[in-house]
CSV table of C-alpha atoms in Angstrom, one decimal:
chain,number,residue,atom,x,y,z
A,1,UNK,CA,130.2,136.5,376.3
A,2,UNK,CA,130.0,136.4,372.5
A,3,UNK,CA,133.0,134.1,372.3
A,4,UNK,CA,132.3,131.3,369.9
A,5,UNK,CA,133.8,127.9,369.3
A,6,UNK,CA,136.3,127.9,366.4
A,7,UNK,CA,136.7,124.5,364.7
A,8,UNK,CA,139.8,124.1,362.5
A,9,UNK,CA,138.5,121.8,359.8
A,10,UNK,CA,140.9,119.3,358.3
A,11,UNK,CA,141.1,118.8,354.6
A,12,UNK,CA,139.5,115.5,353.5
A,13,UNK,CA,141.3,112.9,351.6
A,14,UNK,CA,138.3,113.1,349.4
A,15,UNK,CA,138.0,109.5,348.3
A,16,UNK,CA,134.4,109.4,347.5
A,17,UNK,CA,132.6,112.5,348.5
A,18,UNK,CA,129.2,111.5,347.0
A,19,UNK,CA,129.2,108.3,349.2
A,20,UNK,CA,130.2,110.3,352.3
A,21,UNK,CA,127.5,112.8,351.6
A,22,UNK,CA,124.8,110.1,351.2
A,23,UNK,CA,126.0,108.5,354.4
A,24,UNK,CA,125.9,111.8,356.3
A,25,UNK,CA,122.3,112.5,355.0
A,26,UNK,CA,121.2,109.0,356.2
A,27,UNK,CA,122.7,109.6,359.6
A,28,UNK,CA,121.1,113.0,359.9
A,29,UNK,CA,117.8,111.4,358.9
A,30,UNK,CA,118.1,108.8,361.7
A,31,UNK,CA,118.9,111.6,364.2
A,32,UNK,CA,116.1,113.8,363.0
A,33,UNK,CA,118.3,116.8,362.0
A,34,UNK,CA,117.7,118.7,358.7
A,35,UNK,CA,120.9,120.2,357.3
A,36,UNK,CA,120.6,123.3,355.1
A,37,UNK,CA,123.6,124.4,353.0
A,38,UNK,CA,123.5,128.1,352.3
A,39,UNK,CA,125.7,129.5,349.6
A,40,UNK,CA,126.5,132.8,347.8
A,41,UNK,CA,129.2,135.2,346.7
A,42,UNK,CA,131.1,137.1,349.3
A,43,UNK,CA,129.1,139.9,350.7
A,44,UNK,CA,125.7,139.0,349.3
A,45,UNK,CA,124.1,139.0,352.8
A,46,UNK,CA,124.2,135.4,354.1
A,47,UNK,CA,124.8,136.3,357.7
A,48,UNK,CA,122.2,139.1,357.9
A,49,UNK,CA,119.7,136.8,356.2
A,50,UNK,CA,120.4,134.1,358.7
A,51,UNK,CA,120.0,136.5,361.7
A,52,UNK,CA,116.6,137.7,360.5
A,53,UNK,CA,115.5,134.1,359.6
A,54,UNK,CA,116.6,132.6,362.9
A,55,UNK,CA,114.9,135.3,365.0
A,56,UNK,CA,111.6,134.4,363.3
A,57,UNK,CA,112.3,130.7,363.4
A,58,UNK,CA,113.9,129.9,366.8
A,59,UNK,CA,110.7,129.5,368.7
A,60,UNK,CA,109.3,127.1,366.2
A,61,UNK,CA,112.4,124.9,365.4
A,62,UNK,CA,115.5,124.1,367.4
A,63,UNK,CA,118.3,125.6,365.2
A,64,UNK,CA,122.1,126.0,365.3
A,65,UNK,CA,124.5,127.5,362.7
A,66,UNK,CA,128.0,126.6,361.4
A,67,UNK,CA,129.8,129.6,359.8
A,68,UNK,CA,132.5,128.5,357.4
A,69,UNK,CA,135.2,130.9,356.5
A,70,UNK,CA,138.8,130.8,355.6
A,71,UNK,CA,139.7,133.1,358.5
A,72,UNK,CA,138.0,135.3,361.2
A,73,UNK,CA,135.2,134.6,363.5
A,74,UNK,CA,133.2,137.7,362.6
A,75,UNK,CA,130.1,135.8,361.4
A,76,UNK,CA,129.7,133.3,364.2
A,77,UNK,CA,130.0,136.0,366.8
A,78,UNK,CA,127.4,138.2,364.9
A,79,UNK,CA,124.9,135.3,364.8
A,80,UNK,CA,125.3,134.4,368.5
A,81,UNK,CA,125.1,138.1,369.6
A,82,UNK,CA,122.0,138.8,367.4
A,83,UNK,CA,120.0,135.6,367.9
A,84,UNK,CA,121.4,133.9,371.1
A,85,UNK,CA,121.5,130.5,369.4
A,86,UNK,CA,124.4,128.1,369.2
A,87,UNK,CA,126.8,129.2,366.5
A,88,UNK,CA,130.2,127.8,365.7
A,89,UNK,CA,132.9,129.1,363.4
A,90,UNK,CA,134.5,126.6,361.0
A,91,UNK,CA,137.9,127.5,359.6
A,92,UNK,CA,138.6,125.8,356.3
A,93,UNK,CA,142.4,126.3,356.3
A,94,UNK,CA,142.4,128.1,353.0
A,95,UNK,CA,139.9,125.7,351.4
A,96,UNK,CA,137.4,127.3,349.1
A,97,UNK,CA,134.5,125.0,349.9
A,98,UNK,CA,133.2,122.3,352.3
A,99,UNK,CA,132.8,118.7,351.4
A,100,UNK,CA,130.7,116.1,353.3
A,101,UNK,CA,133.5,115.0,355.6
A,102,UNK,CA,134.4,118.6,356.5
A,103,UNK,CA,130.7,119.3,357.2
A,104,UNK,CA,130.6,116.2,359.4
A,105,UNK,CA,133.5,117.6,361.4
A,106,UNK,CA,131.5,120.8,362.0
A,107,UNK,CA,128.3,118.9,362.9
A,108,UNK,CA,130.2,117.0,365.6
A,109,UNK,CA,130.7,120.3,367.5
A,110,UNK,CA,126.9,120.9,367.6
A,111,UNK,CA,124.4,119.3,370.1
A,112,UNK,CA,122.7,117.3,367.3
A,113,UNK,CA,120.2,115.5,369.6
A,114,UNK,CA,118.7,118.8,370.6
A,115,UNK,CA,118.3,120.2,367.1
A,116,UNK,CA,115.7,120.1,364.3
A,117,UNK,CA,117.7,122.3,361.9
A,118,UNK,CA,121.5,122.7,361.4
A,119,UNK,CA,122.5,125.5,359.0
A,120,UNK,CA,125.8,125.5,357.2
A,121,UNK,CA,126.8,129.0,355.9
A,122,UNK,CA,129.3,127.9,353.2
A,123,UNK,CA,132.4,129.8,352.1
A,124,UNK,CA,131.4,132.8,350.0
A,125,UNK,CA,132.1,131.5,346.5
A,126,UNK,CA,129.8,130.8,343.5
A,127,UNK,CA,132.1,128.1,342.0
A,128,UNK,CA,133.7,125.5,344.2
A,129,UNK,CA,131.0,124.9,346.9
A,130,UNK,CA,128.6,123.9,344.1
A,131,UNK,CA,130.9,121.0,343.1
A,132,UNK,CA,130.8,119.3,346.5
A,133,UNK,CA,127.7,117.6,348.0
A,134,UNK,CA,127.9,118.5,351.7
A,135,UNK,CA,125.3,115.9,352.8
A,136,UNK,CA,122.7,118.7,353.1
A,137,UNK,CA,119.0,118.0,352.7
A,138,UNK,CA,118.5,121.3,350.7
A,139,UNK,CA,120.8,123.7,348.9
A,140,UNK,CA,119.8,127.4,349.1
A,141,UNK,CA,121.7,130.3,347.6
A,142,UNK,CA,121.5,134.0,347.8
A,143,UNK,CA,122.0,136.3,344.8
A,144,UNK,CA,122.1,140.0,345.7
A,145,UNK,CA,120.9,142.7,343.4
A,146,UNK,CA,124.3,144.5,343.1
A,147,UNK,CA,125.8,141.3,341.6
A,148,UNK,CA,123.6,141.5,338.5
A,149,UNK,CA,120.9,139.5,336.9
A,150,UNK,CA,123.3,137.7,334.6
A,151,UNK,CA,125.0,135.6,337.2
A,152,UNK,CA,123.0,132.3,336.4
A,153,UNK,CA,124.6,132.6,332.9
A,154,UNK,CA,128.1,132.7,334.3
A,155,UNK,CA,127.9,130.3,337.3
A,156,UNK,CA,125.6,127.6,335.9
A,157,UNK,CA,126.4,124.8,338.3
A,158,UNK,CA,125.6,126.8,341.4
A,159,UNK,CA,122.2,127.8,340.1
A,160,UNK,CA,121.4,124.3,338.8
A,161,UNK,CA,122.0,122.6,342.2
A,162,UNK,CA,120.0,125.0,344.3
A,163,UNK,CA,116.4,124.3,345.3
A,164,UNK,CA,115.7,127.9,346.2
A,165,UNK,CA,117.3,131.2,345.2
A,166,UNK,CA,116.8,134.2,347.6
A,167,UNK,CA,117.3,137.4,345.6
A,168,UNK,CA,118.5,139.8,348.3
A,169,UNK,CA,119.0,143.6,348.7
A,170,UNK,CA,115.9,144.3,346.6
A,171,UNK,CA,115.6,147.6,348.5
A,172,UNK,CA,118.6,148.9,346.4
A,173,UNK,CA,117.2,147.7,343.1
A,174,UNK,CA,116.4,151.3,341.9
A,175,UNK,CA,120.2,152.1,342.1
A,176,UNK,CA,121.3,149.2,340.0
A,177,UNK,CA,120.6,147.9,336.5
A,178,UNK,CA,119.0,144.8,337.8
A,179,UNK,CA,116.0,143.2,335.9
A,180,UNK,CA,114.1,140.9,338.3
A,181,UNK,CA,112.2,139.1,335.6
A,182,UNK,CA,115.3,138.6,333.5
A,183,UNK,CA,117.0,137.2,336.6
A,184,UNK,CA,114.2,134.7,337.2
A,185,UNK,CA,114.3,133.7,333.6
A,186,UNK,CA,118.1,133.1,333.9
A,187,UNK,CA,117.6,131.1,337.1
A,188,UNK,CA,114.9,128.9,335.6
A,189,UNK,CA,117.1,128.3,332.6
A,190,UNK,CA,119.6,126.6,334.9
A,191,UNK,CA,117.0,124.8,337.1
A,192,UNK,CA,113.4,124.8,336.0
A,193,UNK,CA,112.3,123.6,339.4
A,194,UNK,CA,114.0,126.3,341.4
A,195,UNK,CA,111.9,128.5,343.6
A,196,UNK,CA,112.7,132.2,343.9
A,197,UNK,CA,111.9,134.5,346.9
A,198,UNK,CA,112.7,138.2,346.9
A,199,UNK,CA,114.1,139.4,350.2
A,200,UNK,CA,115.7,142.4,351.9
A,201,UNK,CA,117.6,141.0,354.8
A,202,UNK,CA,118.3,144.4,356.2
A,203,UNK,CA,114.6,145.3,356.6
A,204,UNK,CA,113.2,141.7,356.9
A,205,UNK,CA,111.1,141.9,353.8
A,206,UNK,CA,110.4,138.4,352.4
A,207,UNK,CA,112.0,136.6,355.3
A,208,UNK,CA,108.6,135.2,356.6
A,209,UNK,CA,108.2,133.4,353.3
A,210,UNK,CA,111.7,131.9,353.7
A,211,UNK,CA,110.8,130.9,357.2
A,212,UNK,CA,107.6,129.2,356.0
A,213,UNK,CA,109.7,127.4,353.3
A,214,UNK,CA,112.2,126.1,355.9
A,215,UNK,CA,109.5,124.9,358.3
A,216,UNK,CA,107.6,123.1,355.6
A,217,UNK,CA,110.8,121.5,354.3
A,218,UNK,CA,112.0,120.3,357.7
A,219,UNK,CA,108.5,118.9,358.6
A,220,UNK,CA,108.2,117.1,355.2
A,221,UNK,CA,111.6,115.6,355.6
A,222,UNK,CA,110.9,114.4,359.1
A,223,UNK,CA,107.6,112.9,358.0
A,224,UNK,CA,109.1,111.0,355.1
B,1,UNK,CA,129.8,141.9,314.3
B,2,UNK,CA,130.3,141.5,318.1
B,3,UNK,CA,131.1,137.9,317.8
B,4,UNK,CA,134.2,137.0,319.9
B,5,UNK,CA,136.6,134.2,319.9
B,6,UNK,CA,135.9,131.6,322.6
B,7,UNK,CA,138.9,129.6,323.8
B,8,UNK,CA,138.2,126.4,325.6
B,9,UNK,CA,141.0,126.3,328.2
B,10,UNK,CA,142.4,122.9,329.1
B,11,UNK,CA,143.1,122.1,332.7
B,12,UNK,CA,146.8,122.1,333.4
B,13,UNK,CA,148.6,119.1,334.7
B,14,UNK,CA,149.9,121.6,337.3
B,15,UNK,CA,153.3,120.3,338.0
B,16,UNK,CA,155.0,123.4,339.0
B,17,UNK,CA,152.8,126.5,338.6
B,18,UNK,CA,155.3,128.9,340.2
B,19,UNK,CA,157.9,127.9,337.6
B,20,UNK,CA,155.4,128.2,334.7
B,21,UNK,CA,154.4,131.6,336.0
B,22,UNK,CA,158.0,132.9,336.2
B,23,UNK,CA,158.7,131.5,332.7
B,24,UNK,CA,155.6,133.2,331.3
B,25,UNK,CA,156.6,136.5,333.0
B,26,UNK,CA,160.1,136.3,331.5
B,27,UNK,CA,158.7,135.6,328.0
B,28,UNK,CA,156.2,138.5,328.3
B,29,UNK,CA,159.1,140.7,329.3
B,30,UNK,CA,161.1,139.7,326.2
B,31,UNK,CA,158.1,140.5,324.0
B,32,UNK,CA,157.3,143.8,325.8
B,33,UNK,CA,153.8,142.9,327.0
B,34,UNK,CA,152.6,143.7,330.5
B,35,UNK,CA,150.0,141.2,331.9
B,36,UNK,CA,147.5,142.5,334.4
B,37,UNK,CA,145.5,140.0,336.4
B,38,UNK,CA,142.1,141.5,337.6
B,39,UNK,CA,140.2,139.6,340.2
B,40,UNK,CA,137.1,140.1,342.3
B,41,UNK,CA,133.9,138.5,343.6
B,42,UNK,CA,131.1,137.8,341.1
B,43,UNK,CA,129.3,141.0,340.2
B,44,UNK,CA,131.7,143.5,341.7
B,45,UNK,CA,132.0,145.4,338.4
B,46,UNK,CA,135.2,144.0,336.7
B,47,UNK,CA,133.8,144.3,333.2
B,48,UNK,CA,132.3,147.8,333.6
B,49,UNK,CA,135.5,149.0,335.2
B,50,UNK,CA,137.5,147.6,332.2
B,51,UNK,CA,135.3,149.3,329.7
B,52,UNK,CA,135.7,152.7,331.3
B,53,UNK,CA,139.4,152.1,331.8
B,54,UNK,CA,140.1,150.9,328.2
B,55,UNK,CA,138.2,153.8,326.7
B,56,UNK,CA,140.5,156.2,328.4
B,57,UNK,CA,143.6,154.1,327.8
B,58,UNK,CA,143.3,152.7,324.3
B,59,UNK,CA,144.8,155.8,322.6
B,60,UNK,CA,147.9,155.6,324.9
B,61,UNK,CA,148.6,151.9,325.1
B,62,UNK,CA,147.8,149.0,322.8
B,63,UNK,CA,145.6,146.8,324.9
B,64,UNK,CA,143.6,143.6,324.6
B,65,UNK,CA,141.4,141.6,327.1
B,66,UNK,CA,140.9,138.0,328.0
B,67,UNK,CA,137.6,137.3,329.8
B,68,UNK,CA,137.7,134.1,331.8
B,69,UNK,CA,134.4,132.6,332.8
B,70,UNK,CA,133.1,129.1,333.4
B,71,UNK,CA,130.4,129.7,330.8
B,72,UNK,CA,128.8,132.4,328.5
B,73,UNK,CA,130.5,135.0,326.3
B,74,UNK,CA,128.6,137.9,327.8
B,75,UNK,CA,131.7,139.8,329.0
B,76,UNK,CA,133.9,139.5,326.0
B,77,UNK,CA,131.1,140.7,323.7
B,78,UNK,CA,130.4,143.6,326.1
B,79,UNK,CA,134.0,144.7,326.1
B,80,UNK,CA,134.3,144.4,322.3
B,81,UNK,CA,131.1,146.3,321.7
B,82,UNK,CA,131.9,149.1,324.1
B,83,UNK,CA,135.6,149.6,323.3
B,84,UNK,CA,136.3,148.1,319.9
B,85,UNK,CA,139.5,146.4,321.2
B,86,UNK,CA,140.4,142.8,320.7
B,87,UNK,CA,138.6,140.7,323.4
B,88,UNK,CA,138.6,136.9,323.7
B,89,UNK,CA,136.5,134.7,326.0
B,90,UNK,CA,138.3,132.0,327.9
B,91,UNK,CA,136.1,129.1,329.0
B,92,UNK,CA,137.6,127.4,332.0
B,93,UNK,CA,135.6,124.2,331.8
B,94,UNK,CA,134.2,124.5,335.3
B,95,UNK,CA,137.6,125.5,336.8
B,96,UNK,CA,137.4,128.2,339.5
B,97,UNK,CA,140.6,129.9,338.7
B,98,UNK,CA,143.4,130.3,336.0
B,99,UNK,CA,146.9,129.1,336.5
B,100,UNK,CA,149.9,130.2,334.4
B,101,UNK,CA,149.6,127.5,331.8
B,102,UNK,CA,145.9,128.3,331.3
B,103,UNK,CA,146.8,132.0,331.0
B,104,UNK,CA,149.4,131.1,328.4
B,105,UNK,CA,146.7,129.3,326.4
B,106,UNK,CA,144.6,132.5,326.4
B,107,UNK,CA,147.6,134.7,325.5
B,108,UNK,CA,148.3,132.6,322.5
B,109,UNK,CA,145.0,133.8,321.0
B,110,UNK,CA,146.1,137.4,321.2
B,111,UNK,CA,148.3,139.4,318.8
B,112,UNK,CA,151.0,139.8,321.4
B,113,UNK,CA,153.5,141.5,319.2
B,114,UNK,CA,151.1,144.3,318.7
B,115,UNK,CA,150.3,144.8,322.4
B,116,UNK,CA,151.6,146.8,325.3
B,117,UNK,CA,149.1,145.5,327.8
B,118,UNK,CA,147.1,142.3,328.1
B,119,UNK,CA,144.4,142.2,330.7
B,120,UNK,CA,143.1,139.0,332.2
B,121,UNK,CA,139.7,139.2,333.8
B,122,UNK,CA,139.9,136.2,336.1
B,123,UNK,CA,136.9,134.1,337.3
B,124,UNK,CA,134.7,135.9,339.8
B,125,UNK,CA,136.0,134.3,343.0
B,126,UNK,CA,137.8,135.7,346.1
B,127,UNK,CA,139.4,132.4,347.1
B,128,UNK,CA,141.0,130.2,344.4
B,129,UNK,CA,142.4,132.7,341.9
B,130,UNK,CA,144.5,134.1,344.8
B,131,UNK,CA,146.3,130.8,345.1
B,132,UNK,CA,147.6,130.6,341.6
B,133,UNK,CA,150.2,132.9,340.1
B,134,UNK,CA,149.0,133.5,336.5
B,135,UNK,CA,152.4,134.9,335.4
B,136,UNK,CA,151.0,138.5,335.7
B,137,UNK,CA,153.1,141.5,336.3
B,138,UNK,CA,150.6,143.0,338.6
B,139,UNK,CA,147.5,141.7,340.5
B,140,UNK,CA,144.6,144.1,341.0
B,141,UNK,CA,141.3,143.4,342.7
B,142,UNK,CA,138.0,145.1,342.9
B,143,UNK,CA,136.0,145.1,346.1
B,144,UNK,CA,132.6,146.7,345.7
B,145,UNK,CA,130.8,148.6,348.4
B,146,UNK,CA,127.8,146.2,348.7
B,147,UNK,CA,130.1,143.3,349.6
B,148,UNK,CA,131.1,145.0,352.9
B,149,UNK,CA,134.2,146.4,354.4
B,150,UNK,CA,135.0,143.2,356.3
B,151,UNK,CA,136.0,141.2,353.3
B,152,UNK,CA,139.8,141.6,353.9
B,153,UNK,CA,139.3,139.8,357.2
B,154,UNK,CA,137.5,136.9,355.6
B,155,UNK,CA,139.6,136.5,352.4
B,156,UNK,CA,143.1,137.2,353.6
B,157,UNK,CA,145.1,135.7,350.8
B,158,UNK,CA,143.4,137.7,348.0
B,159,UNK,CA,144.0,141.0,349.7
B,160,UNK,CA,147.6,140.1,350.6
B,161,UNK,CA,148.7,139.3,347.0
B,162,UNK,CA,147.1,142.4,345.3
B,163,UNK,CA,149.2,145.4,344.6
B,164,UNK,CA,146.1,147.6,344.2
B,165,UNK,CA,142.5,147.4,345.5
B,166,UNK,CA,139.8,149.3,343.6
B,167,UNK,CA,136.9,150.0,345.9
B,168,UNK,CA,134.0,150.2,343.4
B,169,UNK,CA,130.3,151.4,343.5
B,170,UNK,CA,131.2,154.2,345.9
B,171,UNK,CA,128.1,156.0,344.5
B,172,UNK,CA,125.8,153.6,346.5
B,173,UNK,CA,127.8,153.9,349.7
B,174,UNK,CA,125.0,155.9,351.4
B,175,UNK,CA,122.7,152.9,351.0
B,176,UNK,CA,125.0,150.4,352.6
B,177,UNK,CA,126.8,150.1,356.0
B,178,UNK,CA,130.2,150.5,354.4
B,179,UNK,CA,133.0,152.3,356.3
B,180,UNK,CA,135.7,153.3,353.8
B,181,UNK,CA,138.3,154.1,356.5
B,182,UNK,CA,137.7,150.7,358.2
B,183,UNK,CA,137.9,149.0,354.8
B,184,UNK,CA,141.3,150.7,354.1
B,185,UNK,CA,142.5,149.6,357.5
B,186,UNK,CA,141.5,146.0,356.9
B,187,UNK,CA,143.2,146.0,353.4
B,188,UNK,CA,146.5,147.4,354.9
B,189,UNK,CA,146.3,144.8,357.6
B,190,UNK,CA,146.6,142.2,354.9
B,191,UNK,CA,149.1,144.1,352.7
B,192,UNK,CA,150.8,147.2,354.1
B,193,UNK,CA,152.0,148.1,350.6
B,194,UNK,CA,148.6,147.9,348.9
B,195,UNK,CA,147.4,151.0,347.1
B,196,UNK,CA,143.7,151.8,347.2
B,197,UNK,CA,141.7,153.8,344.7
B,198,UNK,CA,138.0,154.7,345.1
B,199,UNK,CA,136.0,154.3,341.9
B,200,UNK,CA,132.5,154.3,340.5
B,201,UNK,CA,132.7,152.3,337.3
B,202,UNK,CA,129.2,153.3,336.3
B,203,UNK,CA,130.0,157.1,336.2
B,204,UNK,CA,133.7,156.8,335.6
B,205,UNK,CA,134.7,158.5,338.9
B,206,UNK,CA,138.3,157.5,339.9
B,207,UNK,CA,139.0,155.7,336.6
B,208,UNK,CA,141.6,158.4,335.4
B,209,UNK,CA,143.6,157.6,338.5
B,210,UNK,CA,143.5,153.9,337.7
B,211,UNK,CA,144.5,154.7,334.1
B,212,UNK,CA,147.5,156.7,335.4
B,213,UNK,CA,148.5,153.8,337.6
B,214,UNK,CA,148.4,151.4,334.7
B,215,UNK,CA,150.4,153.6,332.3
B,216,UNK,CA,153.1,154.2,335.0
B,217,UNK,CA,153.3,150.5,335.8
B,218,UNK,CA,153.5,149.5,332.1
B,219,UNK,CA,156.2,152.1,331.4
B,220,UNK,CA,158.2,151.2,334.6
B,221,UNK,CA,158.1,147.6,333.7
B,222,UNK,CA,159.2,148.1,330.1
B,223,UNK,CA,162.1,150.4,331.3
B,224,UNK,CA,163.5,147.9,333.8
């Protein structure tokens, strides 16, 4: 029952990814689908965040998820079981990121004409996914408390291309040397326009604010 | 006083990395230097683990560290301040991994003839560093409890090439859904010969076992 589609993504020839990405964005615009690219380190809580978010969101927007991983279908099954929405697993064949053409291959497996929002959960990696425009309308990343507040100093590009940073696992902040204000300062150093929301995906804290953000972004984008 | 050398690593032409790696290993063998390649996700505790390890190790082996990062010199400074040993920062110019030629560039900045052990702290990334042999004698990785016990399922290559997995932050295990036995099972699925040591880099728990492992490996390698 919780079987999910597994799509084996082919490596792109990567001739002009920026052009492919712009073309994909234009096509999505015509079809009225907002593409969100969600990135983070391995284990920072992307899937749990998505489950909480989708359960608050699915009665207000028509949403589906693409779970990109090198191997396994753990995440796509989890999403489908916990939310009931359409969820596909993209296997990247060892690739450390998705580019626009690979994203397009994933999107083709979704019922785009019945969607408002398609979410791409990118490969867990703070380096390579930041270098490739997937064609998304917005880039969002999760930084979890155990990773440390210095990460924007070490992974500058990722933080500079994200419109929103979700700081996750704030429930365990007392057990780690994590300075939220210092972290915000480091994020704004990389992207002065970045928005920051504190969340705990496990308990759902902060998720309503992320849901409001998504609904506003999707509506703005459709109205443009 | 805590200023550290920053080496801007040039991207390799990458003609035959396996050959470069074997050549580097042979050269290190001739010079009596053991190279350890330490890998993990961002924020899993590589630098803190190294500080604890080096402070127990530095009177028994002559050791130096290369800290690879895309940007910042936070880690090299931390290591130098906390241990007093030679520590250099390698800037990868945006690259998500180090190959053998890049590692060689870093080693050239160290006083190799006065060392038994050179440690490379690779870029925080569970994907790309696993694909490039650095010329190291051993690969060790850190998986931290907050990342989850399913990571060997999602990042198979990293776990299959590592001789030893350090499971870090075991002090916070009660606050996370982390099953140590399940994690060990997942690691052995990828590499039946992998050794696993539980550590808490913050308190030093388990570090003596890692130090014993390193000393035995360095001595075995020198004796071969």
